[in-house]
CSV table of C-alpha atoms in Angstrom, one decimal:
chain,number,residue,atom,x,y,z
A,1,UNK,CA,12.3,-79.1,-46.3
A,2,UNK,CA,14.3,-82.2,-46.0
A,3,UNK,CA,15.9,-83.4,-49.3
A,4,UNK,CA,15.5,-87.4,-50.3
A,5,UNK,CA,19.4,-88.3,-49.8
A,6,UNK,CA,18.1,-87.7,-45.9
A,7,UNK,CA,15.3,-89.2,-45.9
A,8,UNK,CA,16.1,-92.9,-47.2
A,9,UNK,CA,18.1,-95.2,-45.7
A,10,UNK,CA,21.8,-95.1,-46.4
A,11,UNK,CA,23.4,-98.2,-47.9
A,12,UNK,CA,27.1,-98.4,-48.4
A,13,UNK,CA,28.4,-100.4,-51.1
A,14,UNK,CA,31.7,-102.4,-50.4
A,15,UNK,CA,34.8,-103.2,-53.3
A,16,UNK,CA,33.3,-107.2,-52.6
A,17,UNK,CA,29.6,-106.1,-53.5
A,18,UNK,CA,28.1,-107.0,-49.8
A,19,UNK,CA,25.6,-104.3,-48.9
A,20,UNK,CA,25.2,-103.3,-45.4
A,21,UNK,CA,21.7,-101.2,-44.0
A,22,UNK,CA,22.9,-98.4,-41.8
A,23,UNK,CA,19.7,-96.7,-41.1
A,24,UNK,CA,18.4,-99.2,-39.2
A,25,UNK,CA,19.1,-101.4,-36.2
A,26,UNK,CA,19.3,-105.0,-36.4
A,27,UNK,CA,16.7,-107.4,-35.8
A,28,UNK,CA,18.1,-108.3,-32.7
A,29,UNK,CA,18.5,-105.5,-31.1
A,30,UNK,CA,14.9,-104.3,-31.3
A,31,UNK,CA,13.4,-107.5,-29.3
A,32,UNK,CA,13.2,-107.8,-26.1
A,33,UNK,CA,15.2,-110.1,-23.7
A,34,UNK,CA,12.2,-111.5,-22.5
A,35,UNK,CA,10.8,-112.6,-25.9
A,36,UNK,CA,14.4,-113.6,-26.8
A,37,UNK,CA,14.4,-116.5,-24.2
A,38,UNK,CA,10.6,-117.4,-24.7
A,39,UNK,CA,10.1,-118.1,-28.2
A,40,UNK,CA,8.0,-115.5,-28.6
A,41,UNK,CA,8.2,-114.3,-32.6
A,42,UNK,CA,6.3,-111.1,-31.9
A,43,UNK,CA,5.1,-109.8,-29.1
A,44,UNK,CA,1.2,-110.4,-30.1
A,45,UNK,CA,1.5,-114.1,-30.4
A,46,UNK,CA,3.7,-116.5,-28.4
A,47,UNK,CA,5.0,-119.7,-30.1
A,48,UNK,CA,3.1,-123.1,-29.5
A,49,UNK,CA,5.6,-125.4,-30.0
A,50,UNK,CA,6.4,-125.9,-26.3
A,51,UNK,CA,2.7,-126.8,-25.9
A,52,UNK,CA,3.0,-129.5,-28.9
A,53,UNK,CA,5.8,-131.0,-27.3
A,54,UNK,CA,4.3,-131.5,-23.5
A,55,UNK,CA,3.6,-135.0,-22.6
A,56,UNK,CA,0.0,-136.3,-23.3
A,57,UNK,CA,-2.6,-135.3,-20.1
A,58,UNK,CA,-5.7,-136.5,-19.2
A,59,UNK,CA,-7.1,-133.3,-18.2
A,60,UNK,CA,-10.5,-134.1,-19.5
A,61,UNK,CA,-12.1,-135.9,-16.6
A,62,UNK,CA,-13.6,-139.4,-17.6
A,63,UNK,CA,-10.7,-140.0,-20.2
A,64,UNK,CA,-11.4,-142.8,-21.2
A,65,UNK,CA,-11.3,-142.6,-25.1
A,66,UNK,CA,-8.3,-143.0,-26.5
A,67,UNK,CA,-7.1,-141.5,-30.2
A,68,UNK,CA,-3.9,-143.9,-31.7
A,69,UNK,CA,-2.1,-142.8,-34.7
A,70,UNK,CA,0.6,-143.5,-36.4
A,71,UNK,CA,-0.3,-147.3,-37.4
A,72,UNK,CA,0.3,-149.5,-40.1
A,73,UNK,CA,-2.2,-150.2,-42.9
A,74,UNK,CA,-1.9,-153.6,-42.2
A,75,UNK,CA,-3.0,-153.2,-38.2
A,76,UNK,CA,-6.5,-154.8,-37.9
A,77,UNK,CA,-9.0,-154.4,-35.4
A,78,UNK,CA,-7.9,-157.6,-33.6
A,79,UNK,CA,-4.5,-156.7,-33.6
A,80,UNK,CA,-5.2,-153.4,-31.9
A,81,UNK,CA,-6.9,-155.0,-29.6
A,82,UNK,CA,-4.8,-157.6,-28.6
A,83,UNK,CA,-2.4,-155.1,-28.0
A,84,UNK,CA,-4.1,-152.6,-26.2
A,85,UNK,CA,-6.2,-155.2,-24.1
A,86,UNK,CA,-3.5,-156.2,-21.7
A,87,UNK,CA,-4.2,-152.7,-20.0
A,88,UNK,CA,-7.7,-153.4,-19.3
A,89,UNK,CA,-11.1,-154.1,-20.3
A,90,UNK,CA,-11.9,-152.4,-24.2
A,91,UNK,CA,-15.5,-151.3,-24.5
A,92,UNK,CA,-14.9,-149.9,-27.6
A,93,UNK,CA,-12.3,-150.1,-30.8
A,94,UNK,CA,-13.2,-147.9,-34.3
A,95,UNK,CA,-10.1,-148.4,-36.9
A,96,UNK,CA,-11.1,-145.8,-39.0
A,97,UNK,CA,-11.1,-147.4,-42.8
A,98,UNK,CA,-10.6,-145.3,-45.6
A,99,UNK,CA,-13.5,-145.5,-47.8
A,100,UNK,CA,-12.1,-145.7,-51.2
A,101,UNK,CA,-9.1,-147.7,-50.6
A,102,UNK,CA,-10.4,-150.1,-48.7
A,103,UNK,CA,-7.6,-149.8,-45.8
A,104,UNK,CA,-7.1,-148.4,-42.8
A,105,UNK,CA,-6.6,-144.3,-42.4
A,106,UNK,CA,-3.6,-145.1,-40.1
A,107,UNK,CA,-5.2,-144.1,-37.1
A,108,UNK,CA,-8.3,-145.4,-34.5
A,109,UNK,CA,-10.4,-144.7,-31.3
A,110,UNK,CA,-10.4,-147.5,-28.3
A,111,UNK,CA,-12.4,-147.1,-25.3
A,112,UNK,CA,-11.3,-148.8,-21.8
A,113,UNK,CA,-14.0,-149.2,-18.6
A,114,UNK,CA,-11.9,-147.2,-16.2
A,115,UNK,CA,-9.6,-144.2,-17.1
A,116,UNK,CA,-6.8,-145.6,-14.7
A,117,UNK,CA,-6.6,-148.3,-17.5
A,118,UNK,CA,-6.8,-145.8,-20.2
A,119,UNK,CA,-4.2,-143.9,-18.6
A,120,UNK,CA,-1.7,-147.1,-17.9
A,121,UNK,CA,-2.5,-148.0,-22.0
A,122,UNK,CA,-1.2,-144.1,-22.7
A,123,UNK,CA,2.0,-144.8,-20.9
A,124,UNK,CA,2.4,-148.6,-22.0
A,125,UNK,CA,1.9,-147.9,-25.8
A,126,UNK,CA,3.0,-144.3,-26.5
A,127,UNK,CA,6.0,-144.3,-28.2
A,128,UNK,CA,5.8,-148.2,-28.7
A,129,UNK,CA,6.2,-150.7,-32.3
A,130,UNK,CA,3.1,-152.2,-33.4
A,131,UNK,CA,2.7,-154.2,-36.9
A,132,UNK,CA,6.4,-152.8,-38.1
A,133,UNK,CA,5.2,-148.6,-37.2
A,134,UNK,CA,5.8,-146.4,-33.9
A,135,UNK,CA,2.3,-145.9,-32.7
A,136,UNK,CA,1.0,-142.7,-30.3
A,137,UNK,CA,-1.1,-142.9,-28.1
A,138,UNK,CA,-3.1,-139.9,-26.5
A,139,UNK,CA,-6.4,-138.7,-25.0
A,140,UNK,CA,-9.0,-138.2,-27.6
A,141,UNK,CA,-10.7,-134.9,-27.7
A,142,UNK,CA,-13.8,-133.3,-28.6
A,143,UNK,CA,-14.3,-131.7,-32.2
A,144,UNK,CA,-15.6,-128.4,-31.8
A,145,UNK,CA,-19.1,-127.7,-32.4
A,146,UNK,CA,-20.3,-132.0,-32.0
């Protein structure tokens, strides 16, 4: 029968009171290379921060609604529109209003006619200053389950 002095984990104590494991390897030794240089944090789940930082796509077919956030409370309708117009013809333009405060949410939907002008609006305005605030500009997708 083993005794308990063999069984735990020895830990050696230093004169400058810095404790150091050595029963078990480091952390980096046990991954592997190839999640090392992925930005994997386990090997069951692979990070998604590469996919948030990927350029907007219009990988939905007729993209033609547009989702922009990142605006000022003080953007109106008509000033989203007159900004977004010079890309083409708006069928549609929802500032969505915040209900108690009477304001916008900082965010809206615009629909153009053609998804050529909805994708020359996503490359025109993404990134860009409207009303004092850097607005983004992207494809709008579906909520699940409507």
């Amino acid at each position: 029968m083993a005794s308990a002095a063999s069984i735990a984990p020895a830990v050696v104590a230093s004169r400058s009171f810095s404790f150091t494991a050595a029963a078990y390897p480091s952390a980096s030794r046990t991954r592997s290379p190839a999640a090392l240089s992925c930005g994997v944090r386990n090997q069951q789940r692979p990070s998604t921060a590469s996919a948030c930082l990927q350029p907007p796509t219009a990988s939905h077919g007729a993209a033609t609604r547009l989702y922009v956030r990142g605006l000022s409370f003080r953007t109106t309708e008509e000033s989203l529109r007159s900004a977004l117009e010079k890309f083409g013809q708006l069928t549609e333009v929802h500032l969505v209003m915040d209900r108690v405060a009477k304001r916008p949410r900082g965010f809206a939907f615009v629909s153009y006619a053609d998804e050529e002008e909805a994708k020359s609006a996503i490359e025109g305005m993404h990134g860009k200053f409207l009303d004092g605030r850097v607005i983004f500009v992207e494809v709008a997708k579906r909520r699940p389950g409507l």
